[in-house]
CSV table of C-alpha atoms and ligand atoms in Angstrom, one decimal:
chain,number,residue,atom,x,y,z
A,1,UNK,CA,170.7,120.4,4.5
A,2,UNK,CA,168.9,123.2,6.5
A,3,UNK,CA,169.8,126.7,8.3
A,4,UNK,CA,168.4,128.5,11.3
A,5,UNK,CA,168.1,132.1,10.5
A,6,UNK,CA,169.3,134.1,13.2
A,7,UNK,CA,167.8,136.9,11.5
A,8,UNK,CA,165.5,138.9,9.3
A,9,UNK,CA,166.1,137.9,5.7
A,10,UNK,CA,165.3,141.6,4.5
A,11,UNK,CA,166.4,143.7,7.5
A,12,UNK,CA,168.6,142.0,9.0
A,13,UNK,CA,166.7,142.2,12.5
A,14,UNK,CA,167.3,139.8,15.0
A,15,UNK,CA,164.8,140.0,16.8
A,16,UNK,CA,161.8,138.2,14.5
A,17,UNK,CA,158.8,136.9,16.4
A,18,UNK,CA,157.4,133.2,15.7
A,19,UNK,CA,153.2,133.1,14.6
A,20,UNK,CA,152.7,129.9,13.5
A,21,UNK,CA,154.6,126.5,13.4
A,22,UNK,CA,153.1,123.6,11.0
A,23,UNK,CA,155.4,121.1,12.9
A,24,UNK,CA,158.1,118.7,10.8
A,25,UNK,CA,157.1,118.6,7.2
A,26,UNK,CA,158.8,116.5,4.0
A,27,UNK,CA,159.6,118.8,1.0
A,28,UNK,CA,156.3,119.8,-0.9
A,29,UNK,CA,157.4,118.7,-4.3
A,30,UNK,CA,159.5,115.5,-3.5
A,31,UNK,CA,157.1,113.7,-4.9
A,32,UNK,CA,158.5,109.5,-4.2
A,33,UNK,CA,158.7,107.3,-6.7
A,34,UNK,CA,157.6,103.2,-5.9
A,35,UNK,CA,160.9,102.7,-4.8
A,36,UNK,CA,161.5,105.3,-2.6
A,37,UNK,CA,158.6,104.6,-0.3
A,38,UNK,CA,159.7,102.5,2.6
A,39,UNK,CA,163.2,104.5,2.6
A,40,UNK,CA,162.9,107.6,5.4
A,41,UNK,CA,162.0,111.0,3.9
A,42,UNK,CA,164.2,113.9,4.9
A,43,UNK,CA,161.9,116.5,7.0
A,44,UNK,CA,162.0,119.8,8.3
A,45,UNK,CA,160.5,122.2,10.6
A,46,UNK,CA,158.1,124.7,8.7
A,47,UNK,CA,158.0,127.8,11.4
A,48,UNK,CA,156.9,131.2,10.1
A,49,UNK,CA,158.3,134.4,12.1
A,50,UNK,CA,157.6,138.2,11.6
A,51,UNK,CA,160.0,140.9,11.5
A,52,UNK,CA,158.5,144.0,13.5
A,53,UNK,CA,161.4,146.1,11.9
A,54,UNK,CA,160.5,145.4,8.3
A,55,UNK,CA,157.7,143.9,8.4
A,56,UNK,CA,158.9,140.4,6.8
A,57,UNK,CA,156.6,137.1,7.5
A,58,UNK,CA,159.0,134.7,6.6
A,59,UNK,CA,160.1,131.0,6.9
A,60,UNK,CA,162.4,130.1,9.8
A,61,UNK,CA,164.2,127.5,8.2
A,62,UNK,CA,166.4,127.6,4.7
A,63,UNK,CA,166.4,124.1,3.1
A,64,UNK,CA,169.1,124.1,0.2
A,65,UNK,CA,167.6,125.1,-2.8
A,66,UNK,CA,169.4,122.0,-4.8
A,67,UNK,CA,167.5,120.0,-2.7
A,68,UNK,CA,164.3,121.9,-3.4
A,69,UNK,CA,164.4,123.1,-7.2
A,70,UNK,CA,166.9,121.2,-9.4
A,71,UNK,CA,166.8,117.3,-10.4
A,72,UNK,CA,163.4,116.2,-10.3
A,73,UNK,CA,161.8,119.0,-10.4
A,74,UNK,CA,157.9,118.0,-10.7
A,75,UNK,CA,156.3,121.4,-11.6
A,76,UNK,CA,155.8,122.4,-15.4
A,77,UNK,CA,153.5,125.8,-15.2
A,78,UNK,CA,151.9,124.5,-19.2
A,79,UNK,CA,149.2,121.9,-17.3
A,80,UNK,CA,147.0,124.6,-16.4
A,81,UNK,CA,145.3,126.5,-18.7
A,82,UNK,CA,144.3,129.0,-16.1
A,83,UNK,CA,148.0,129.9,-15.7
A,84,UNK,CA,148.6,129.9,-19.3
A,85,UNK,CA,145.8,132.3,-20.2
A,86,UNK,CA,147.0,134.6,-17.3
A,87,UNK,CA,150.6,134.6,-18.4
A,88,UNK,CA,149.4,134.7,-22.0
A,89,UNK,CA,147.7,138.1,-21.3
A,90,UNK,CA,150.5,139.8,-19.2
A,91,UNK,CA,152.8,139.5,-22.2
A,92,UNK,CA,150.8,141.0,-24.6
A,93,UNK,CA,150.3,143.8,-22.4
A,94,UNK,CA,153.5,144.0,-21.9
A,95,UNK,CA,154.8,144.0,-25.4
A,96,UNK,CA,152.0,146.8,-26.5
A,97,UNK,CA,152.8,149.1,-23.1
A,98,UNK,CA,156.1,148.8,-23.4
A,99,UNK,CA,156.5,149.1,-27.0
A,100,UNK,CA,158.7,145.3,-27.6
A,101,UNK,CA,159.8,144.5,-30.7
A,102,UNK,CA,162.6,142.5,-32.4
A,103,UNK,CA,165.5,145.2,-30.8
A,104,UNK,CA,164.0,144.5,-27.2
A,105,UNK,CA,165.4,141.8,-24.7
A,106,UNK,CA,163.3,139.9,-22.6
A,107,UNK,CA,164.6,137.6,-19.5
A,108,UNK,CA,162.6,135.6,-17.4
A,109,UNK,CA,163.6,134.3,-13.9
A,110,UNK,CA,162.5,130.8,-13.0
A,111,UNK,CA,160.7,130.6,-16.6
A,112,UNK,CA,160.0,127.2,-16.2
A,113,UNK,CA,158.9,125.5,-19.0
A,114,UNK,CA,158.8,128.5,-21.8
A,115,UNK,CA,155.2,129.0,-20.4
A,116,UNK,CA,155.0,132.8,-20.5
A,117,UNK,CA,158.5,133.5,-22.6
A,118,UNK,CA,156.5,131.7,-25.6
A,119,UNK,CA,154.4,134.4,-26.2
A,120,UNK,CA,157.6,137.0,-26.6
A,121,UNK,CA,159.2,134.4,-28.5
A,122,UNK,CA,155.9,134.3,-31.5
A,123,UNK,CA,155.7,138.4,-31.7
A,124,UNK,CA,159.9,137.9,-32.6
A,125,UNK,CA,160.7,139.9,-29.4
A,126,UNK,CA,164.6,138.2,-28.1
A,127,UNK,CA,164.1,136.3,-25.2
A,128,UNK,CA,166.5,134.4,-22.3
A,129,UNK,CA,165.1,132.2,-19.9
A,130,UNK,CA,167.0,131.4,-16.5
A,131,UNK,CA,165.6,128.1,-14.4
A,132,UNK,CA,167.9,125.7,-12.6
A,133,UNK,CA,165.0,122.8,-12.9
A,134,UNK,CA,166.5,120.5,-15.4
A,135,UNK,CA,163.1,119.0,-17.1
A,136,UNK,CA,161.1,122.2,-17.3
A,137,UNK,CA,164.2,124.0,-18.9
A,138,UNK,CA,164.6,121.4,-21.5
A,139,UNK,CA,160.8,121.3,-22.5
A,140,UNK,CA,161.6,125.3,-22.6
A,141,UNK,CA,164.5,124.7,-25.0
A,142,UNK,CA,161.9,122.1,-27.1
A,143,UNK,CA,159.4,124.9,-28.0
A,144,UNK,CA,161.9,127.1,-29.0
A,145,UNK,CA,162.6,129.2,-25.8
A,146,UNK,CA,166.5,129.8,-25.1
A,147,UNK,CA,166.9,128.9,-21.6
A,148,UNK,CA,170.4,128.8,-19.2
A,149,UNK,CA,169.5,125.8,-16.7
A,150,UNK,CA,170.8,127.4,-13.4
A,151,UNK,CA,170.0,130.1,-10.3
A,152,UNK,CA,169.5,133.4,-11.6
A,153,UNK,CA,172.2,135.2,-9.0
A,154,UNK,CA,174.4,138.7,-8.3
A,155,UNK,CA,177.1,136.8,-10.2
A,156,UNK,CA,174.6,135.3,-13.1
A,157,UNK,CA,174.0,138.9,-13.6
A,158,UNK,CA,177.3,140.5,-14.2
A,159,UNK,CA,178.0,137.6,-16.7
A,160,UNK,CA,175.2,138.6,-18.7
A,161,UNK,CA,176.0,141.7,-18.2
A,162,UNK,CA,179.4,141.5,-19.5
A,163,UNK,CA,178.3,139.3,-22.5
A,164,UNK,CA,176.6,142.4,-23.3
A,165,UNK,CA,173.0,141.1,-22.4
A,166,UNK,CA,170.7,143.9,-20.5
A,167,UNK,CA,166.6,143.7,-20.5
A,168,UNK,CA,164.2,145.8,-20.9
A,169,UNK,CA,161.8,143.9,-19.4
A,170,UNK,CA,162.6,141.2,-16.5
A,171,UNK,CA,159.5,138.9,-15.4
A,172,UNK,CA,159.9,137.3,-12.1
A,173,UNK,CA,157.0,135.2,-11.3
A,174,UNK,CA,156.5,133.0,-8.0
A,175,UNK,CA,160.0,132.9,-7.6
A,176,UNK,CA,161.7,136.4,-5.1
A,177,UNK,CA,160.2,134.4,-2.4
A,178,UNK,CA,161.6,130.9,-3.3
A,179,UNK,CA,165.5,133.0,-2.9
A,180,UNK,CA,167.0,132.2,0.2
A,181,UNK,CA,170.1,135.0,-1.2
A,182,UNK,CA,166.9,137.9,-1.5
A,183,UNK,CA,169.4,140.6,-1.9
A,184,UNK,CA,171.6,139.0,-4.1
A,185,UNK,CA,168.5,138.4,-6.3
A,186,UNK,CA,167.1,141.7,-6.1
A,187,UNK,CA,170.7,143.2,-7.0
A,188,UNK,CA,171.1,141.1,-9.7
A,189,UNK,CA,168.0,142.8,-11.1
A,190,UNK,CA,169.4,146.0,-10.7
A,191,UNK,CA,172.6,144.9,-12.8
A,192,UNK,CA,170.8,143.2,-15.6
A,193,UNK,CA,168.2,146.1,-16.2
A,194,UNK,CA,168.8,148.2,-18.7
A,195,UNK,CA,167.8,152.2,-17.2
A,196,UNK,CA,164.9,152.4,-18.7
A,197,UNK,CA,164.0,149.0,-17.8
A,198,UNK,CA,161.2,147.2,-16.1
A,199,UNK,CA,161.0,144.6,-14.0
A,200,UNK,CA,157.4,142.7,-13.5
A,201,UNK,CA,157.5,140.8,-10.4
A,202,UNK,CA,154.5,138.3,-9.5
A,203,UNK,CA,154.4,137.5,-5.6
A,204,UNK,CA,151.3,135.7,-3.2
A,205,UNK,CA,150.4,138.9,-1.5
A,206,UNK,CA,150.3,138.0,2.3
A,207,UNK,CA,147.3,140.1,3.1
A,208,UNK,CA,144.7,137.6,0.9
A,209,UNK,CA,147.0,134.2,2.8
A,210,UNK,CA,146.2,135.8,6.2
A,211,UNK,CA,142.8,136.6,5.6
A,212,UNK,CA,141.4,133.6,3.4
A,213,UNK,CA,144.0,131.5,6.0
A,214,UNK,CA,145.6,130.2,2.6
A,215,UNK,CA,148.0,128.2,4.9
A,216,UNK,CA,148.6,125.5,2.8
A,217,UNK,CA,150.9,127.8,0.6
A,218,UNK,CA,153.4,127.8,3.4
A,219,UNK,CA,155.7,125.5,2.5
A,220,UNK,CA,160.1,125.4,2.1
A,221,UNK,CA,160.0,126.7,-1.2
A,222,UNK,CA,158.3,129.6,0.4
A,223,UNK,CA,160.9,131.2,2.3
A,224,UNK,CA,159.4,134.9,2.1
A,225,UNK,CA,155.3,135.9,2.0
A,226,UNK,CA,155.9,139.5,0.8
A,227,UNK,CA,153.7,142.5,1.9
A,228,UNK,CA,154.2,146.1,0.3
A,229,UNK,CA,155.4,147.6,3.1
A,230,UNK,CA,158.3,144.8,3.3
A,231,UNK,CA,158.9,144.4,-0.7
A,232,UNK,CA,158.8,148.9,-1.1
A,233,UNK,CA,161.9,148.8,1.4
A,234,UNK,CA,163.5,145.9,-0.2
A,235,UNK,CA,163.7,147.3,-3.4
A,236,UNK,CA,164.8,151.0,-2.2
A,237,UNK,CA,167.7,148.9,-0.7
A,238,UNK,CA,168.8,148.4,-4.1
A,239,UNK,CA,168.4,151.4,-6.0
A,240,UNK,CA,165.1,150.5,-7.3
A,241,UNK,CA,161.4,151.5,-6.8
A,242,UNK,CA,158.4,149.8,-6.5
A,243,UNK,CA,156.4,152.3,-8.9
A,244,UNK,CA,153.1,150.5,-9.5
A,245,UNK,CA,151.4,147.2,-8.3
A,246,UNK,CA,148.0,145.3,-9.2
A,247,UNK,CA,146.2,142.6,-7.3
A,248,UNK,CA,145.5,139.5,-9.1
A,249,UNK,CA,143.9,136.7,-8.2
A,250,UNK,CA,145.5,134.0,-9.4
A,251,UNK,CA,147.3,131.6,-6.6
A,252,UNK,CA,144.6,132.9,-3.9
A,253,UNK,CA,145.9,136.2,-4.6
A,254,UNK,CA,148.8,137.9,-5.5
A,255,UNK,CA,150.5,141.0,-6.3
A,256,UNK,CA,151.9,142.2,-9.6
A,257,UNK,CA,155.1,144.7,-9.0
A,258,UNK,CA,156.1,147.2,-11.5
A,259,UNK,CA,159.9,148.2,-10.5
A,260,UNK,CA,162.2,150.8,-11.9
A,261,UNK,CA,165.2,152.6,-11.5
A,262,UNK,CA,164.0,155.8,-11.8
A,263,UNK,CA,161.1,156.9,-8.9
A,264,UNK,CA,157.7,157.6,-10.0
A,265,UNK,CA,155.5,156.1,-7.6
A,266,UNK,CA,151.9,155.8,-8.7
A,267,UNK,CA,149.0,156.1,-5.8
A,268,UNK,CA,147.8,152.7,-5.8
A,269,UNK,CA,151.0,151.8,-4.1
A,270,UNK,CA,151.0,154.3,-1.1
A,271,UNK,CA,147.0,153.8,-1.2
A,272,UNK,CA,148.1,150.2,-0.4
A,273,UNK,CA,151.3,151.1,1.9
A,274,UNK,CA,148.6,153.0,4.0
A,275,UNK,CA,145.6,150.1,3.9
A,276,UNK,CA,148.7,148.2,5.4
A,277,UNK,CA,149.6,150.4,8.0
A,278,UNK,CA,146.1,151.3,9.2
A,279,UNK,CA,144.8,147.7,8.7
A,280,UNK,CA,147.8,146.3,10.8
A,281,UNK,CA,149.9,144.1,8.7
A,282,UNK,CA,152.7,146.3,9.8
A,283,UNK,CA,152.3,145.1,13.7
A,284,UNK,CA,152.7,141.2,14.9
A,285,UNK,CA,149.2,141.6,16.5
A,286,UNK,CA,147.5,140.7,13.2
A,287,UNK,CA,148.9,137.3,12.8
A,288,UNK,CA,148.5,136.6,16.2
A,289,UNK,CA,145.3,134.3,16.0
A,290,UNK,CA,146.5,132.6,12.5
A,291,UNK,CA,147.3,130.2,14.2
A,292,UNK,CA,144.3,129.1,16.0
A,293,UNK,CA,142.3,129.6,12.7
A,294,UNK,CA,145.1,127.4,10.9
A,295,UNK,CA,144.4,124.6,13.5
A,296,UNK,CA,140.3,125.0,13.2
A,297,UNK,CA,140.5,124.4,9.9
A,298,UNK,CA,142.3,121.3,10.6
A,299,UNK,CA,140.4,120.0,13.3
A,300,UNK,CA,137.0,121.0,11.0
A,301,UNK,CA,139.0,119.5,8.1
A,302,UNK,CA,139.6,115.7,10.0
A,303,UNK,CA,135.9,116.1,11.3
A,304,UNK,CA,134.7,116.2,7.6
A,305,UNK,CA,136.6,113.6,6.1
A,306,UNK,CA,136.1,111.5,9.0
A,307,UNK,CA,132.4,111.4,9.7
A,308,UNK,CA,132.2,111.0,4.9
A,309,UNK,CA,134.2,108.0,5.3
A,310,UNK,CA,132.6,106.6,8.3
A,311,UNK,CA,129.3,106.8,6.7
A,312,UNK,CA,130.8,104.4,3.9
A,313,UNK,CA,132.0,107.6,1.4
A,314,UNK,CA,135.1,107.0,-0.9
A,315,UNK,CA,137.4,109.9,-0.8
A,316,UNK,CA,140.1,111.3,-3.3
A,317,UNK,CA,141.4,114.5,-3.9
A,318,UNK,CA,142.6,116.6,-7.1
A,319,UNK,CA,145.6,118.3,-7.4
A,320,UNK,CA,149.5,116.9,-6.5
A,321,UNK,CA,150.1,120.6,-5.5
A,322,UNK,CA,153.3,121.7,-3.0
A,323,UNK,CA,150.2,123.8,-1.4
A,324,UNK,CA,148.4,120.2,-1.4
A,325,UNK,CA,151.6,118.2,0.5
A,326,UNK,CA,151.6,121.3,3.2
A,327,UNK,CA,147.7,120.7,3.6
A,328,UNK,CA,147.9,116.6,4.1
A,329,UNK,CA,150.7,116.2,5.8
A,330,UNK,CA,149.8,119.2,8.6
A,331,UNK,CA,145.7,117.8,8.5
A,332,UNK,CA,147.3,113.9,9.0
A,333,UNK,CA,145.5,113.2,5.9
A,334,UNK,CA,146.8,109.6,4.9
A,335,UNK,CA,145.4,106.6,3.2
A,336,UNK,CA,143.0,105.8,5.3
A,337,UNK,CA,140.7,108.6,4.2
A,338,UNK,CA,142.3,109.1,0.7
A,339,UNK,CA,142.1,107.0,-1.5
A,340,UNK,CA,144.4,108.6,-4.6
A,341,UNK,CA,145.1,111.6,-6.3
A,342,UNK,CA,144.5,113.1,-9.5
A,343,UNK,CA,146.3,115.5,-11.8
A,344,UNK,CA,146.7,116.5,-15.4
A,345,UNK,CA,151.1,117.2,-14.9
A,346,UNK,CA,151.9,113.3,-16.5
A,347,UNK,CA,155.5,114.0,-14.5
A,348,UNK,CA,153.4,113.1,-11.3
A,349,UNK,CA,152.1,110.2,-12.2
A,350,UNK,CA,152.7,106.9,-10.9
A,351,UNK,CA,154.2,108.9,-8.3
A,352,UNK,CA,152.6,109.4,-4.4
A,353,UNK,CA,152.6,112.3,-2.4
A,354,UNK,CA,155.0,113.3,0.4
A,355,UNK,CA,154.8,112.1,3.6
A,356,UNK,CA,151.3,110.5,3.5
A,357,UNK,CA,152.4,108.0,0.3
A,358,UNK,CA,148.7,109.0,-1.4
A,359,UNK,CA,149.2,107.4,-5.2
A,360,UNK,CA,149.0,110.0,-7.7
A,361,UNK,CA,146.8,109.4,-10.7
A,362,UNK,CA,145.9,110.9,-14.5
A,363,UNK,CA,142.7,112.7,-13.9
A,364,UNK,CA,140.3,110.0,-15.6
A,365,UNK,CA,141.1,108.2,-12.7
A,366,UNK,CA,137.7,110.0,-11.4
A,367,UNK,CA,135.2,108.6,-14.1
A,368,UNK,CA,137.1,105.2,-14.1
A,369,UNK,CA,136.4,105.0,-10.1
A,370,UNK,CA,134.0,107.3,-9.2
A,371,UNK,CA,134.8,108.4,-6.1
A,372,UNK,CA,131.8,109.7,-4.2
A,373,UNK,CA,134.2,112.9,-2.9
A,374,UNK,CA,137.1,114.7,-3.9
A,375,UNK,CA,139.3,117.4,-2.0
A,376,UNK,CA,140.2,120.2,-3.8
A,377,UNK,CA,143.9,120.3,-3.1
A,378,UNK,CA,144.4,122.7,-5.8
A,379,UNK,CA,141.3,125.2,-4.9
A,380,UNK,CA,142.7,128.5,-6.6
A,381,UNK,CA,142.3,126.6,-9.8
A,382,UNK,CA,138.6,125.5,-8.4
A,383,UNK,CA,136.6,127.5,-11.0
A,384,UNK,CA,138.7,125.7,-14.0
A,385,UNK,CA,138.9,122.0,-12.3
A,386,UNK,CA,134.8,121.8,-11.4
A,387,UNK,CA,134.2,123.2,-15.2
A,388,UNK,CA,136.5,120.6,-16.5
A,389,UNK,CA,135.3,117.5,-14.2
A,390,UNK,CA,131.3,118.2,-15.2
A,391,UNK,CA,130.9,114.4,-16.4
A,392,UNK,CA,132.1,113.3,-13.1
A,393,UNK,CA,129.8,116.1,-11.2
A,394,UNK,CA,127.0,114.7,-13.2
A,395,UNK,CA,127.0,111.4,-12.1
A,396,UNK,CA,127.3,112.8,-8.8
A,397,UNK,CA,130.6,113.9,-7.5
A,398,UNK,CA,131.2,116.3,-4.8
A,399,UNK,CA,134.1,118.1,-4.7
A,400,UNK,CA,135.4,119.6,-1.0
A,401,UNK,CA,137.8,122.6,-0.5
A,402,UNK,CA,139.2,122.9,2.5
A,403,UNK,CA,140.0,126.7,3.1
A,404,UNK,CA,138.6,129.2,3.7
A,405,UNK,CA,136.6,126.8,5.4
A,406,UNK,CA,136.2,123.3,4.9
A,407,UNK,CA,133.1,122.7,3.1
A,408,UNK,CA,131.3,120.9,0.5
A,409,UNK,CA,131.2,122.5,-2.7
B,1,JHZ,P1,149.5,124.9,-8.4
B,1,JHZ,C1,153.1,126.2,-7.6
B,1,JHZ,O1,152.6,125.6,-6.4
B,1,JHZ,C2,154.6,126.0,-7.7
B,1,JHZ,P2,151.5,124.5,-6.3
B,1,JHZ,C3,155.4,127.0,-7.0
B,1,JHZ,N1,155.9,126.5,-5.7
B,1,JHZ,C4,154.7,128.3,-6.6
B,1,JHZ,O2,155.3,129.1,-6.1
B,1,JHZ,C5,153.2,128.4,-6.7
B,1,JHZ,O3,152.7,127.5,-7.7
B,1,JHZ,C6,152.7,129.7,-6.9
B,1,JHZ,C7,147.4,120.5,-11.4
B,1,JHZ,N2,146.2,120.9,-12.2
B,1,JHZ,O4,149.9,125.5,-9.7
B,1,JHZ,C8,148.7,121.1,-11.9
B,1,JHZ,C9,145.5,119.9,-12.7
B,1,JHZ,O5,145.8,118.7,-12.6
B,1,JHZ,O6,148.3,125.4,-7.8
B,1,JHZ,C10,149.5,121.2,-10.6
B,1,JHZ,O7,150.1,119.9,-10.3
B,1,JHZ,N3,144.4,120.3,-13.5
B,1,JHZ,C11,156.6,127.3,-7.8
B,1,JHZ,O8,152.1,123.2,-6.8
B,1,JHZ,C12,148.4,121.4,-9.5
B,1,JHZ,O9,147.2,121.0,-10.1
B,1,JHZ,C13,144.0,121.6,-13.7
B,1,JHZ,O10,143.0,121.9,-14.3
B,1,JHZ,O11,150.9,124.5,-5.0
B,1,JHZ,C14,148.2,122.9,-9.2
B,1,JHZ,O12,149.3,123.3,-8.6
B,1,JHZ,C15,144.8,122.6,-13.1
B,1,JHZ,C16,144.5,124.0,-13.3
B,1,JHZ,C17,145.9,122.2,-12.3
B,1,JHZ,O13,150.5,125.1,-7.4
């Protein structure tokens, strides 16, 4: 199932402009089993638009989120370290600037597999995790995480709330722009926080996607790509204030949002509601030639691959990411230049990758065969992956990312 929006997500504009269409794509993380192979895959248009009103880049098309997040879910955040250590660190900052202790409430949206909540959970700080993915909730519940396995919603919230549950902390990670109901998520942060609460939002800032032309992170799942300018108004629509924001760099870059009900807006977020305003996010001129960088980096991408494997070059890649099905399936990257995939998540293998059918391998698949290449389909983890795969480097494997610019690592 799929919707048109007929208009802007946030603002309710109608009149968003489309920048970039990445044509009829299967569902990043519907990963096929043998059996499903020969059967038809259900696809959908992947069109981005931006709202001149707000300010919104965002997805054109809603798929159902039961058909993107629930049964079958193949993405458990604990198989990279990377993310672990990152998450690891953000709650132990939080529990010392916020003061946490065994009379404080934590609740995580979309917590996944107990990844970050863990960490609460071992100082004795209450926790409740929310995730409608039934495997990753249930390996939450196994390490000793409390998790409800369903959307986190308007309605979710008064329920808790009437139970008597309010946070003082609510961590959203990768997960406000997976909402196809944004304000009913944002309001149900504003009912479940207690007043002097904080919630601790994690979002792929657009600015490093445009400008590192990260387009493989567009994908259904990804139905918002948040700037400041669009996420300050958002939350001012629902009685809360963006009071304080960090870059990270994790994902290819992304923001860290500190929001409260009470204004007290620190200058690093109207130093970067400015650098937006006079760098032009805020205007549909600067997405105007993403697309035509998009497709160079597919036709320099083909070239590549192309002129490896005719010179007798066996090709695989690394990472069964959603970022990697978006890449593949809008570079026509099949079998005939890839010969399998690798990844560490065992809930992927045996499995092959949308649209294209690549098979999807443990990672030793790379010493066992020795492919002479690999593309980096998960290159924000690049520093981690090449560090882990030195045996295979030393015998003399290459690995390739593919954006910024295709190259040869
Ligand atoms: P990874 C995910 O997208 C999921 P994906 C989600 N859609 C989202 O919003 C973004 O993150 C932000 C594997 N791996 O995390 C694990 C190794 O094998 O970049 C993953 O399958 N070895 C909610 O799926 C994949 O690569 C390693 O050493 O695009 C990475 O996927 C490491 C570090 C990872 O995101």
């Amino acid at each position: 199932m799929q919707e048109k929006i007929s208009a802007c997500r946030i603002c309710q504009s109608p009149g968003v402009v489309p920048v970039l269409s990445l044509g009829v794509t299967p569902l990043a993380d519907g990963l096929l089993k043998e059996d499903q192979i020969s059967a038809p895959e259900p696809r959908f248009p992947l069109s981005v638009a931006f709202c001149p009103e707000c300010s919104l880049v965002q997805l054109q098309e809603t798929v159902s989120p039961d058909q993107l997040f629930c049964q079958d879910y193949p993405y458990y955040s604990s198989f990279s370290p990377a993310l672990l250590k990152h998450s690891r660190e953000n709650a132990l900052n939080l529990i010392r600037l916020r003061n946490l202790n065994s009379g404080s409430f934590v609740i995580e949206l979309a917590s996944n597999d107990g990844y970050l909540l863990k960490n609460f959970v071992e100082h004795g700080i209450p926790v409740l995790g929310i995730d409608p993915a039934e495997g990753p909730a249930r390996a939450a519940e196994a390490i000793g995480v409390p998790t409800r396995c369903t959307f986190f919603s308007s309605q979710l919230a008064q329920d808790l709330r009437s139970e008597g549950k309010a946070a003082d902390v609510i961590v959203a990670n990768n997960v406000l722009a997976h909402v196809a109901d944004t304000h009913g998520f944002v309001d149900g942060i504003h009912t479940l926080l207690k007043d002097t609460g904080v919630a601790v939002i994690e979002a792929p800032y657009l600015k490093d996607l445009v400008q590192h032309c990260e387009f493989d992170t567009i994908y259904h799942e990804h139905l918002c790509y948040f700037s400041v300018t669009a996420l300050d108004r958002l939350f001012r629509m629902h009685g809360l204030f963006l009071n304080d924001v960090e870059r990270l760099s994790i994902h290819g870059g992304s923001l860290r949002l500190y929001v409260e009900k009470i204004e007290n807006v620190s200058p690093r977020v109207t130093t970067l509601l400015q650098e937006e305003r006079e760098e032009g996010l805020t205007h549909v001129r600067y997405y105007q030639d993403f697309a035509s960088r998009v497709e160079r980096i597919r036709t320099e991408l083909r070239m590549l691959l192309n002129d490896l494997k005719q010179k007798g070059a066996r090709i695989a890649a690394y990472g069964a990411a959603a970022k990697g099905s978006t890449l593949i399936n809008y570079c026509d990257l099949g079998t005939d230049l890839i010969d399998f995939v690798v990844d560490r998540n065992t809930h992927k293998h045996g499995r092959y990758m949308p649209g294209q059918h690549i098979p999807i391998l443990a990672t030793e698949a790379l010493l066992d065969k020795k492919p002479d290449y690999v593309l980096l389909l998960a290159w924000n983890f690049a520093d981690e992956i090449l560090e882990q795969q030195k045996a295979y480097r030393q015998l003399g494997g290459r690995f390739i990312t593919p954006v910024p610019h295709p190259r040869v690592m």
